[in-house]
Amino acid sequence: MKIHVIGSSGSEVPGRNLPAFLVDDFLFLDAGTIGLALNKKAEEKITHLLITHAHLDHIKGIPFFVDNLVSNRFRHPVTIMSGRDVLSDIRKNIFNNRIWPDFASIPDKKNPVIRYKAVPMRGYATIGGYKVHAVRVNHSVPAYGYIIEDDRGKSLVYTGDTGPTDRLWKVMGSYNVKVLIIEASFPNSMRDLAIKTGHLTPSLLAEEIRKMKKLPEEIYVTHAKPQYMSVIESELGNIKDHFVAILRDNTVISV
């Protein structure tokens, strides 16, 4: 499994892309950035978008991406996957023929540009040979973390946005997790704001790591607010005895 970090920023500023992780060229984990980073050929390879939640910084790339597909005379539909509540938010608030066209009916309902598919809350979904297990996480809106397992039994865990949580770590303990991608949006001095808005700081991340009965081999941090990047990276250095690194755009991770 190859994960290309298209974007990993906690907000949009020049030179930093919003969260988006391209797995093996066909699957996006969140979609804050697509068209600004990929060319036509790369866009045409994408078959699935796996979305953690419906906040704009995690879905902003979707409307322009599907518009590009129509303009380029797309060859296959793209499936948007998440929990039913997240899909409902996207359909009602974005692709509602007011904010953006309903591309689930374009060119027509039998041959749409996009399709919606809910991830099961029990068992797993299969995407391109990977088993995908969804687990609710603690954010300010309905949100899901994902455990993505390959045919060798190796797994990637992506939390999306989350504050302190428990169930994901419990479920994760049953998997052979090689890589965890988790957020830390704010510095330690903003702990109260982080908790109120459903996010983590480096010290809160350290507390989450202590909850894990089985630690991933590598932990990568995403969603840092750009204005606090240097402080957050310095504070992550206080997490000892384990590999923890902050992500930057265009990094490639192998599982």
Coordinates of N, CA and C in Angstrom, one line a residue:
M1 N 0.8 -1.2 0.0 CA 0.0 0.0 0.0 C 0.9 1.2 0.0
K2 N 0.6 2.1 -1.0 CA 1.4 3.4 -1.1 C 0.5 4.5 -0.8
I3 N 0.8 5.4 0.2 CA 0.0 6.5 0.5 C 0.8 7.8 0.1
H4 N 0.2 8.5 -0.8 CA 0.8 9.8 -1.3 C 0.1 10.9 -0.6
V5 N 0.8 11.7 0.2 CA 0.2 12.8 0.9 C 0.0 14.0 0.0
I6 N -1.3 14.2 -0.5 CA -1.6 15.3 -1.3 C -1.7 16.6 -0.5
G7 N -2.3 16.5 0.6 CA -2.5 17.6 1.5 C -2.6 17.1 3.0
S8 N -2.0 17.9 3.9 CA -2.1 17.5 5.3 C -2.2 18.8 6.2
S9 N -2.7 19.9 5.7 CA -2.7 21.1 6.5 C -4.0 21.2 7.2
G10 N -4.0 21.8 8.4 CA -5.2 22.1 9.1 C -6.0 23.3 8.7
S11 N -5.5 24.1 7.8 CA -6.2 25.1 7.1 C -5.5 25.5 5.8
E12 N -6.2 26.2 5.0 CA -5.6 26.5 3.6 C -4.9 27.8 3.6
V13 N -3.6 27.8 3.3 CA -2.8 28.9 3.1 C -1.9 28.7 1.9
P14 N -1.3 29.7 1.3 CA -0.4 29.4 0.2 C 0.7 28.4 0.5
G15 N 0.8 27.4 -0.4 CA 1.8 26.4 -0.3 C 1.4 25.2 0.6
R16 N 0.2 25.2 1.2 CA -0.2 24.1 2.0 C -1.6 23.6 1.6
N17 N -1.7 22.4 1.3 CA -2.9 21.8 0.8 C -3.8 21.2 1.9
L18 N -5.1 21.2 1.7 CA -6.0 20.7 2.7 C -6.0 19.1 2.7
P19 N -6.5 18.5 3.7 CA -6.2 17.0 3.9 C -6.7 16.2 2.7
A20 N -5.8 15.4 2.2 CA -6.2 14.4 1.1 C -5.0 13.4 1.0
F21 N -5.3 12.1 1.0 CA -4.3 11.1 1.0 C -4.7 10.1 -0.1
L22 N -3.8 10.0 -1.1 CA -4.1 9.1 -2.3 C -3.4 7.8 -2.1
V23 N -4.3 6.7 -2.0 CA -3.8 5.4 -1.8 C -3.8 4.6 -3.1
D24 N -2.6 4.2 -3.5 CA -2.4 3.4 -4.7 C -3.0 4.0 -6.0
D25 N -3.1 5.3 -6.0 CA -3.5 6.1 -7.2 C -5.0 6.0 -7.5
F26 N -5.8 5.2 -6.7 CA -7.2 5.1 -7.0 C -8.2 5.5 -5.9
L27 N -7.7 5.5 -4.7 CA -8.5 5.8 -3.5 C -8.0 7.0 -2.7
F28 N -9.0 7.9 -2.6 CA -8.7 9.1 -1.7 C -9.2 8.9 -0.3
L29 N -8.4 9.2 0.7 CA -8.8 9.3 2.1 C -9.0 10.8 2.3
D30 N -10.2 11.2 2.4 CA -10.6 12.7 2.5 C -10.2 13.3 1.1
A31 N -10.8 14.5 0.9 CA -10.7 15.1 -0.4 C -10.7 16.6 -0.3
G32 N -9.9 17.1 0.6 CA -9.8 18.6 0.7 C -9.1 19.2 -0.5
T33 N -8.2 18.4 -1.1 CA -7.4 18.9 -2.3 C -7.4 17.8 -3.3
I34 N -7.8 18.1 -4.6 CA -7.7 17.1 -5.7 C -7.2 17.8 -6.9
G35 N -8.0 18.6 -7.5 CA -7.7 19.3 -8.8 C -6.5 20.2 -8.8
L36 N -6.2 20.8 -7.6 CA -5.1 21.7 -7.5 C -3.8 20.9 -7.5
A37 N -3.8 19.6 -7.3 CA -2.6 18.8 -7.2 C -2.4 17.8 -8.2
L38 N -3.5 17.3 -8.8 CA -3.4 16.2 -9.8 C -3.7 16.7 -11.2
N39 N -3.1 16.0 -12.2 CA -3.4 16.3 -13.6 C -4.6 15.4 -14.0
K40 N -5.0 15.6 -15.3 CA -6.1 14.9 -15.9 C -5.9 13.4 -15.8
K41 N -4.8 12.9 -16.2 CA -4.5 11.5 -16.2 C -4.6 10.9 -14.8
A42 N -4.1 11.6 -13.8 CA -4.2 11.1 -12.4 C -5.6 11.1 -11.9
E43 N -6.4 12.2 -12.2 CA -7.8 12.2 -11.8 C -8.6 11.1 -12.4
E44 N -8.3 10.7 -13.6 CA -9.1 9.6 -14.2 C -8.9 8.3 -13.6
K45 N -7.8 8.1 -12.8 CA -7.5 6.8 -12.2 C -8.3 6.6 -10.9
I46 N -8.9 7.7 -10.4 CA -9.6 7.7 -9.1 C -10.9 7.0 -9.2
T47 N -11.2 6.0 -8.4 CA -12.5 5.3 -8.4 C -13.3 5.5 -7.1
H48 N -12.6 5.8 -6.0 CA -13.3 5.9 -4.7 C -12.8 7.1 -3.9
L49 N -13.7 7.7 -3.2 CA -13.4 8.7 -2.2 C -13.9 8.2 -0.8
L50 N -13.0 8.1 0.1 CA -13.5 7.6 1.5 C -13.3 8.8 2.4
I51 N -14.5 9.3 2.8 CA -14.5 10.6 3.6 C -14.8 10.3 5.1
T52 N -14.0 11.0 5.9 CA -14.2 10.9 7.3 C -15.3 11.7 7.9
H53 N -15.5 12.9 7.4 CA -16.6 13.7 7.8 C -16.9 14.9 6.8
A54 N -17.9 15.6 7.0 CA -18.3 16.6 6.0 C -17.9 18.0 6.2
H55 N -16.9 18.2 7.0 CA -16.4 19.6 7.1 C -15.7 20.0 5.8
L56 N -15.8 21.3 5.5 CA -15.4 21.7 4.2 C -14.0 21.4 3.8
D57 N -13.1 21.5 4.8 CA -11.6 21.3 4.5 C -11.4 19.8 4.1
H58 N -12.3 18.9 4.3 CA -12.1 17.5 4.0 C -12.9 17.1 2.7
I59 N -13.7 18.0 2.2 CA -14.5 17.7 1.0 C -14.4 18.7 -0.1
K60 N -13.6 19.8 0.2 CA -13.6 20.9 -0.7 C -13.2 20.5 -2.2
G61 N -12.3 19.5 -2.3 CA -11.9 19.2 -3.7 C -12.9 18.4 -4.5
I62 N -14.0 17.8 -3.9 CA -14.9 17.0 -4.6 C -15.6 17.7 -5.7
P63 N -16.3 18.8 -5.4 CA -17.1 19.5 -6.5 C -16.3 19.8 -7.7
F64 N -15.1 20.3 -7.6 CA -14.3 20.7 -8.8 C -13.7 19.4 -9.5
F65 N -13.4 18.4 -8.7 CA -13.0 17.1 -9.2 C -14.0 16.5 -10.1
V66 N -15.3 16.4 -9.7 CA -16.3 15.8 -10.5 C -16.7 16.7 -11.7
D67 N -16.5 18.0 -11.5 CA -16.8 18.9 -12.7 C -15.7 18.6 -13.7
N68 N -14.5 18.4 -13.3 CA -13.4 18.1 -14.2 C -13.7 16.8 -15.0
L69 N -14.2 15.8 -14.2 CA -14.5 14.5 -14.9 C -15.6 14.6 -16.0
V70 N -16.6 15.5 -15.7 CA -17.6 15.7 -16.8 C -17.0 16.4 -18.0
S71 N -16.2 17.4 -17.7 CA -15.6 18.2 -18.8 C -14.6 17.3 -19.6
N72 N -14.0 16.3 -18.9 CA -13.1 15.4 -19.6 C -13.7 14.2 -20.2
R73 N -15.1 14.1 -20.1 CA -15.9 13.0 -20.6 C -15.4 11.7 -19.9
F74 N -15.8 11.7 -18.6 CA -15.4 10.6 -17.7 C -15.7 9.2 -18.3
R75 N -14.9 8.2 -17.8 CA -15.1 6.9 -18.3 C -15.7 5.9 -17.3
H76 N -15.7 6.4 -16.0 CA -16.3 5.5 -15.0 C -16.8 6.4 -13.9
P77 N -17.9 6.0 -13.1 CA -18.3 6.8 -12.0 C -17.4 6.7 -10.8
V78 N -17.4 7.7 -10.0 CA -16.6 7.7 -8.7 C -17.5 7.5 -7.6
T79 N -17.1 6.6 -6.7 CA -18.0 6.2 -5.5 C -17.5 7.0 -4.3
I80 N -18.4 7.8 -3.7 CA -18.1 8.5 -2.5 C -18.6 7.6 -1.3
M81 N -17.8 7.3 -0.4 CA -18.1 6.4 0.7 C -17.9 7.1 2.1
S82 N -18.8 6.8 3.0 CA -18.7 7.3 4.4 C -19.8 6.7 5.1
G83 N -20.0 7.2 6.4 CA -21.2 6.9 7.1 C -22.4 7.5 6.5
R84 N -23.6 6.9 6.7 CA -24.8 7.5 6.1 C -25.1 8.9 6.5
D85 N -24.8 9.3 7.7 CA -25.0 10.7 8.1 C -24.1 11.7 7.4
V86 N -22.8 11.3 7.1 CA -21.9 12.1 6.4 C -22.3 12.2 4.9
L87 N -22.7 11.1 4.3 CA -23.2 11.1 2.9 C -24.4 12.0 2.8
S88 N -25.3 12.0 3.8 CA -26.5 12.8 3.8 C -26.1 14.3 3.8
D89 N -25.1 14.6 4.6 CA -24.7 16.0 4.7 C -24.1 16.5 3.3
I90 N -23.4 15.6 2.7 CA -22.8 16.0 1.4 C -23.8 16.2 0.3
R91 N -24.8 15.3 0.3 CA -25.8 15.3 -0.7 C -26.7 16.6 -0.5
K92 N -27.1 16.8 0.8 CA -28.1 17.9 1.0 C -27.5 19.3 1.0
N93 N -26.2 19.3 1.3 CA -25.6 20.7 1.5 C -24.6 21.1 0.4
I94 N -24.2 20.1 -0.4 CA -23.2 20.4 -1.5 C -23.9 20.1 -2.9
F95 N -24.2 18.8 -3.1 CA -24.7 18.4 -4.4 C -26.2 18.5 -4.4
N96 N -26.7 19.7 -4.2 CA -28.2 19.9 -4.0 C -28.8 20.7 -5.1
N97 N -28.1 20.9 -6.2 CA -28.6 21.7 -7.3 C -28.7 23.2 -7.0
R98 N -28.1 23.6 -5.9 CA -28.1 25.0 -5.5 C -26.7 25.4 -5.3
I99 N -26.0 24.8 -4.3 CA -24.6 25.1 -4.1 C -23.8 24.5 -5.2
W100 N -24.1 23.3 -5.7 CA -23.4 22.6 -6.8 C -24.4 21.7 -7.5
P101 N -24.2 21.4 -8.7 CA -25.1 20.4 -9.4 C -25.1 19.1 -8.7
D102 N -26.2 18.4 -8.9 CA -26.4 17.0 -8.4 C -25.7 16.0 -9.4
F103 N -24.5 15.8 -9.2 CA -23.7 14.9 -10.1 C -24.1 13.4 -10.0
A104 N -24.9 13.1 -9.0 CA -25.5 11.8 -9.0 C -26.6 11.6 -10.0
S105 N -26.9 12.6 -10.7 CA -28.0 12.6 -11.7 C -27.4 13.1 -13.1
I106 N -26.1 13.3 -13.2 CA -25.5 13.8 -14.4 C -24.5 12.8 -14.9
P107 N -24.5 12.5 -16.2 CA -25.5 13.0 -17.2 C -26.9 12.5 -17.0
D108 N -27.1 11.3 -16.3 CA -28.4 10.9 -16.0 C -28.3 9.9 -14.8
K109 N -29.4 9.5 -14.2 CA -29.4 8.7 -13.0 C -28.8 7.3 -13.3
K110 N -28.9 6.8 -14.5 CA -28.4 5.5 -14.8 C -26.9 5.5 -15.0
N111 N -26.4 6.7 -15.4 CA -25.0 6.8 -15.7 C -24.4 8.0 -15.0
P112 N -24.4 8.1 -13.7 CA -24.0 9.3 -13.0 C -22.5 9.4 -12.9
V113 N -22.0 10.6 -12.6 CA -20.6 10.8 -12.4 C -20.2 10.3 -11.0
I114 N -21.1 10.5 -10.0 CA -20.8 10.0 -8.7 C -21.9 9.1 -8.2
R115 N -21.5 8.2 -7.3 CA -22.4 7.3 -6.6 C -22.1 7.4 -5.1
Y116 N -23.1 7.2 -4.3 CA -22.9 7.2 -2.9 C -23.0 5.8 -2.3
K117 N -22.1 5.4 -1.4 CA -22.2 4.1 -0.8 C -21.8 4.2 0.7
A118 N -22.7 3.8 1.5 CA -22.5 3.9 3.0 C -21.5 2.7 3.4
V119 N -20.6 3.1 4.3 CA -19.7 2.0 4.8 C -20.5 1.3 5.9
P120 N -20.3 0.0 6.1 CA -21.1 -0.7 7.1 C -20.5 -0.4 8.5
M121 N -21.3 -0.3 9.5 CA -20.8 -0.1 10.9 C -20.4 -1.4 11.6
R122 N -20.8 -2.5 10.9 CA -20.4 -3.8 11.4 C -19.7 -4.5 10.2
G123 N -18.7 -5.3 10.4 CA -18.0 -5.9 9.3 C -17.1 -4.9 8.6
Y124 N -17.0 -5.0 7.3 CA -16.1 -4.2 6.6 C -16.6 -4.0 5.2
A125 N -16.1 -2.9 4.5 CA -16.3 -2.7 3.1 C -15.1 -3.2 2.4
T126 N -15.2 -3.5 1.1 CA -14.1 -3.9 0.3 C -13.9 -2.9 -0.8
I127 N -12.7 -2.3 -0.9 CA -12.4 -1.3 -1.9 C -11.1 -1.7 -2.5
G128 N -11.2 -2.1 -3.8 CA -10.0 -2.4 -4.5 C -9.1 -3.5 -3.9
G129 N -9.7 -4.4 -3.2 CA -9.0 -5.5 -2.6 C -8.6 -5.2 -1.1
Y130 N -8.9 -4.0 -0.7 CA -8.6 -3.7 0.7 C -9.9 -3.9 1.6
K131 N -9.7 -4.3 2.8 CA -10.9 -4.4 3.7 C -10.8 -3.1 4.5
V132 N -12.0 -2.4 4.6 CA -12.1 -1.1 5.2 C -13.1 -1.2 6.4
H133 N -12.6 -1.0 7.6 CA -13.4 -1.0 8.8 C -13.6 0.4 9.3
A134 N -14.9 0.8 9.4 CA -15.1 2.2 9.9 C -15.5 2.2 11.4
V135 N -14.9 3.2 12.1 CA -15.2 3.3 13.5 C -15.5 4.8 13.8
R136 N -16.5 5.1 14.6 CA -16.9 6.5 15.0 C -15.8 7.0 15.8
V137 N -15.4 8.3 15.6 CA -14.5 9.0 16.4 C -15.1 10.2 17.0
N138 N -14.4 10.9 17.9 CA -15.0 12.0 18.7 C -14.7 13.4 18.0
H139 N -15.6 13.9 17.2 CA -15.4 15.2 16.6 C -16.7 16.0 16.8
S140 N -16.7 17.2 16.3 CA -17.8 18.1 16.5 C -19.0 17.8 15.6
V141 N -18.8 17.0 14.6 CA -19.9 16.5 13.7 C -19.7 15.0 13.6
P142 N -20.7 14.3 13.0 CA -20.4 12.8 12.8 C -19.2 12.6 12.0
A143 N -18.3 11.7 12.5 CA -17.0 11.5 11.9 C -16.5 10.1 12.1
Y144 N -15.7 9.6 11.2 CA -15.3 8.2 11.2 C -13.8 8.1 11.0
G145 N -13.2 7.2 11.7 CA -11.8 6.8 11.4 C -11.9 5.5 10.6
Y146 N -10.8 5.2 9.9 CA -10.8 4.0 9.1 C -9.6 3.1 9.3
I147 N -9.8 1.8 9.4 CA -8.7 0.8 9.4 C -8.8 0.2 8.0
I148 N -7.7 0.3 7.3 CA -7.6 -0.3 5.9 C -6.5 -1.4 5.9
E149 N -7.0 -2.6 5.7 CA -6.2 -3.8 5.8 C -5.9 -4.4 4.4
D150 N -4.7 -4.7 4.1 CA -4.4 -5.4 2.8 C -4.4 -6.9 2.9
D151 N -4.1 -7.6 1.8 CA -4.3 -9.0 1.8 C -3.2 -9.7 2.5
R152 N -2.2 -9.0 3.0 CA -1.1 -9.6 3.8 C -1.4 -9.4 5.3
G153 N -2.5 -8.8 5.6 CA -2.8 -8.5 7.0 C -2.2 -7.3 7.6
K154 N -1.6 -6.4 6.8 CA -1.0 -5.2 7.2 C -2.0 -4.1 7.1
S155 N -2.0 -3.2 8.1 CA -3.1 -2.2 8.1 C -2.6 -0.7 8.3
L156 N -3.3 0.2 7.7 CA -3.2 1.6 7.9 C -4.4 2.1 8.7
V157 N -4.2 2.9 9.6 CA -5.3 3.6 10.4 C -5.2 5.1 10.1
Y158 N -6.4 5.6 9.7 CA -6.5 7.1 9.5 C -7.6 7.6 10.3
T159 N -7.4 8.5 11.2 CA -8.4 9.0 12.1 C -9.3 10.1 11.6
G160 N -8.8 10.8 10.5 CA -9.4 12.1 10.2 C -9.3 13.0 11.4
D161 N -10.3 13.9 11.5 CA -10.3 14.8 12.7 C -10.9 14.1 13.9
T162 N -10.3 14.2 15.0 CA -10.8 13.6 16.2 C -10.2 14.3 17.5
G163 N -11.1 14.4 18.5 CA -10.6 14.7 19.8 C -10.2 13.4 20.5
P164 N -10.1 13.5 21.8 CA -9.8 12.2 22.6 C -10.9 11.2 22.3
T165 N -10.5 10.0 22.1 CA -11.5 8.9 21.7 C -11.1 7.6 22.3
D166 N -11.9 6.6 22.2 CA -11.6 5.3 22.8 C -11.8 4.1 21.9
R167 N -13.0 4.1 21.3 CA -13.3 2.9 20.5 C -12.4 2.5 19.4
L168 N -11.8 3.5 18.7 CA -10.9 3.2 17.6 C -9.7 2.5 18.1
W169 N -9.2 2.9 19.3 CA -8.0 2.2 19.8 C -8.3 0.8 20.2
K170 N -9.5 0.6 20.8 CA -9.9 -0.8 21.1 C -10.0 -1.7 19.9
V171 N -10.7 -1.2 18.9 CA -10.8 -2.0 17.7 C -9.4 -2.2 17.0
M172 N -8.6 -1.2 17.0 CA -7.3 -1.2 16.4 C -6.4 -2.3 16.9
G173 N -6.6 -2.6 18.2 CA -5.8 -3.6 18.9 C -5.9 -5.0 18.2
S174 N -6.9 -5.3 17.4 CA -7.1 -6.6 16.8 C -6.4 -6.6 15.4
Y175 N -5.7 -5.5 15.0 CA -5.1 -5.5 13.7 C -3.6 -5.3 13.8
N176 N -2.9 -5.7 12.7 CA -1.5 -5.5 12.6 C -1.2 -4.1 11.9
V177 N -1.3 -3.1 12.8 CA -1.2 -1.7 12.3 C 0.3 -1.3 12.1
K178 N 0.6 -1.0 10.8 CA 2.0 -0.6 10.5 C 2.1 1.0 10.6
V179 N 1.0 1.6 10.2 CA 1.0 3.1 10.1 C -0.3 3.7 10.7
L180 N -0.1 4.7 11.5 CA -1.3 5.4 12.0 C -1.1 6.9 11.6
I181 N -2.1 7.4 10.9 CA -2.1 8.8 10.6 C -3.2 9.5 11.4
I182 N -2.8 10.4 12.3 CA -3.7 11.0 13.3 C -3.4 12.5 13.3
E183 N -4.4 13.2 13.8 CA -4.3 14.6 13.8 C -3.7 15.2 15.1
A184 N -3.2 16.4 15.0 CA -2.8 17.3 16.1 C -2.9 18.7 15.6
S185 N -4.1 19.3 15.8 CA -4.4 20.6 15.1 C -3.8 21.8 15.8
F186 N -3.7 21.7 17.2 CA -3.3 22.9 17.9 C -2.1 22.6 18.9
P187 N -1.4 23.7 19.3 CA -0.4 23.5 20.3 C -0.9 23.2 21.6
N188 N -0.1 22.8 22.5 CA -0.5 22.4 23.9 C -1.2 23.6 24.6
S189 N -0.8 24.8 24.3 CA -1.4 26.0 25.0 C -2.9 26.2 24.7
M190 N -3.3 25.5 23.6 CA -4.7 25.7 23.1 C -5.5 24.4 23.4
R191 N -5.2 23.7 24.5 CA -5.8 22.4 24.8 C -7.3 22.6 24.9
D192 N -7.8 23.6 25.6 CA -9.3 23.7 25.9 C -10.0 23.9 24.6
L193 N -9.5 24.7 23.7 CA -10.1 24.9 22.4 C -10.1 23.6 21.6
A194 N -9.0 22.9 21.6 CA -8.9 21.6 20.9 C -10.0 20.7 21.4
I195 N -10.1 20.5 22.7 CA -11.2 19.6 23.2 C -12.6 20.1 22.8
K196 N -12.8 21.4 22.9 CA -14.1 21.9 22.6 C -14.5 21.7 21.2
T197 N -13.6 21.7 20.3 CA -13.8 21.6 18.8 C -13.6 20.2 18.3
G198 N -13.2 19.3 19.1 CA -13.0 17.9 18.7 C -11.7 17.7 18.0
H199 N -10.6 18.2 18.6 CA -9.3 18.0 18.0 C -8.3 17.6 19.1
L200 N -7.0 17.5 18.6 CA -5.9 17.1 19.5 C -4.8 18.1 19.5
T201 N -4.0 18.1 20.6 CA -2.7 18.8 20.7 C -1.7 17.7 20.9
P202 N -0.4 18.0 20.8 CA 0.6 17.0 21.0 C 0.5 16.3 22.4
S203 N 0.2 17.1 23.5 CA 0.0 16.4 24.8 C -1.2 15.5 24.8
L204 N -2.3 15.9 24.1 CA -3.5 15.1 24.1 C -3.2 13.8 23.2
L205 N -2.4 14.0 22.2 CA -2.0 12.8 21.4 C -1.2 11.9 22.2
A206 N -0.3 12.4 23.0 CA 0.5 11.5 23.9 C -0.4 10.7 24.8
E207 N -1.5 11.3 25.3 CA -2.5 10.6 26.2 C -3.2 9.5 25.4
E208 N -3.5 9.8 24.1 CA -4.2 8.8 23.2 C -3.2 7.6 23.0
I209 N -2.0 7.9 22.8 CA -1.0 6.8 22.6 C -0.9 5.9 23.8
R210 N -1.0 6.5 25.0 CA -1.0 5.6 26.2 C -2.2 4.7 26.3
K211 N -3.3 5.1 25.6 CA -4.5 4.2 25.6 C -4.4 3.0 24.7
M212 N -3.4 3.0 23.8 CA -3.3 2.0 22.8 C -2.6 0.7 23.4
K213 N -3.3 -0.4 23.4 CA -2.7 -1.6 23.9 C -1.6 -2.2 23.0
K214 N -1.8 -1.9 21.7 CA -0.9 -2.4 20.7 C -0.5 -1.2 19.8
L215 N 0.7 -0.7 19.9 CA 1.2 0.5 19.2 C 1.5 0.2 17.7
P216 N 1.1 1.2 16.9 CA 1.5 1.1 15.5 C 3.0 1.2 15.4
E217 N 3.6 0.8 14.3 CA 5.0 0.9 14.1 C 5.4 2.4 13.9
E218 N 4.6 3.1 13.1 CA 4.9 4.5 12.8 C 3.6 5.3 13.0
I219 N 3.8 6.5 13.6 CA 2.7 7.4 13.8 C 3.0 8.7 13.0
Y220 N 2.1 9.2 12.2 CA 2.3 10.4 11.4 C 1.2 11.4 11.8
V221 N 1.6 12.6 12.0 CA 0.6 13.6 12.4 C 0.2 14.5 11.3
T222 N -1.1 14.7 11.1 CA -1.6 15.6 10.1 C -2.5 16.7 10.7
H223 N -3.0 17.6 9.9 CA -4.0 18.6 10.3 C -3.5 19.7 11.2
A224 N -2.2 19.9 11.3 CA -1.6 21.0 12.1 C -2.0 22.3 11.5
K225 N -2.4 23.2 12.3 CA -2.7 24.6 11.8 C -1.4 25.2 11.4
P226 N -1.3 25.8 10.2 CA 0.0 26.2 9.7 C 0.7 27.3 10.5
Q227 N -0.1 28.1 11.2 CA 0.5 29.2 12.0 C 1.2 28.7 13.3
Y228 N 0.8 27.4 13.6 CA 1.4 26.8 14.8 C 2.3 25.6 14.5
M229 N 2.6 25.4 13.2 CA 3.3 24.2 12.7 C 4.6 24.0 13.5
S230 N 5.4 25.0 13.6 CA 6.7 24.9 14.3 C 6.6 24.5 15.7
V231 N 5.6 25.1 16.4 CA 5.4 24.9 17.8 C 4.9 23.4 18.0
I232 N 3.9 23.0 17.2 CA 3.4 21.7 17.3 C 4.5 20.6 17.0
E233 N 5.3 20.9 16.0 CA 6.4 19.9 15.7 C 7.4 19.8 16.9
S234 N 7.7 21.0 17.5 CA 8.6 20.9 18.6 C 8.0 20.2 19.8
E235 N 6.7 20.4 20.0 CA 6.0 19.7 21.2 C 5.8 18.2 20.9
L236 N 5.7 17.8 19.6 CA 5.7 16.4 19.3 C 7.0 15.7 19.7
G237 N 8.1 16.5 19.7 CA 9.4 15.9 20.1 C 9.4 15.4 21.6
N238 N 8.4 15.9 22.4 CA 8.3 15.4 23.7 C 7.7 14.0 23.9
I239 N 7.2 13.5 22.8 CA 6.7 12.1 22.8 C 7.9 11.2 22.6
K240 N 8.3 10.5 23.6 CA 9.5 9.7 23.6 C 9.2 8.2 23.3
D241 N 10.2 7.5 22.9 CA 10.2 6.1 22.8 C 9.3 5.6 21.8
H242 N 8.9 6.4 20.8 CA 8.1 5.9 19.7 C 8.3 6.9 18.5
F243 N 8.2 6.3 17.3 CA 8.3 7.1 16.1 C 7.1 8.0 15.9
V244 N 7.2 9.3 16.0 CA 6.1 10.2 15.7 C 6.7 11.3 14.8
A245 N 6.1 11.6 13.6 CA 6.6 12.6 12.7 C 5.4 13.4 12.1
I246 N 5.6 14.7 11.9 CA 4.6 15.5 11.3 C 4.7 15.4 9.8
L247 N 3.5 15.3 9.2 CA 3.5 15.1 7.7 C 3.6 16.4 7.0
R248 N 4.1 16.3 5.8 CA 4.2 17.4 4.9 C 3.7 16.9 3.5
D249 N 3.1 17.9 2.7 CA 2.6 17.5 1.4 C 3.7 16.9 0.6
N250 N 3.2 15.9 -0.3 CA 4.1 15.2 -1.2 C 4.9 14.1 -0.6
T251 N 4.8 13.9 0.7 CA 5.4 12.7 1.4 C 4.8 11.4 0.8
V252 N 5.5 10.4 0.7 CA 5.0 9.1 0.3 C 5.3 8.1 1.4
I253 N 4.3 7.4 1.9 CA 4.4 6.4 3.0 C 4.0 5.0 2.4
S254 N 4.8 4.0 2.8 CA 4.5 2.7 2.3 C 4.1 1.8 3.5
V255 N 3.1 1.0 3.3 CA 2.7 0.1 4.4 C 2.9 -1.4 3.9

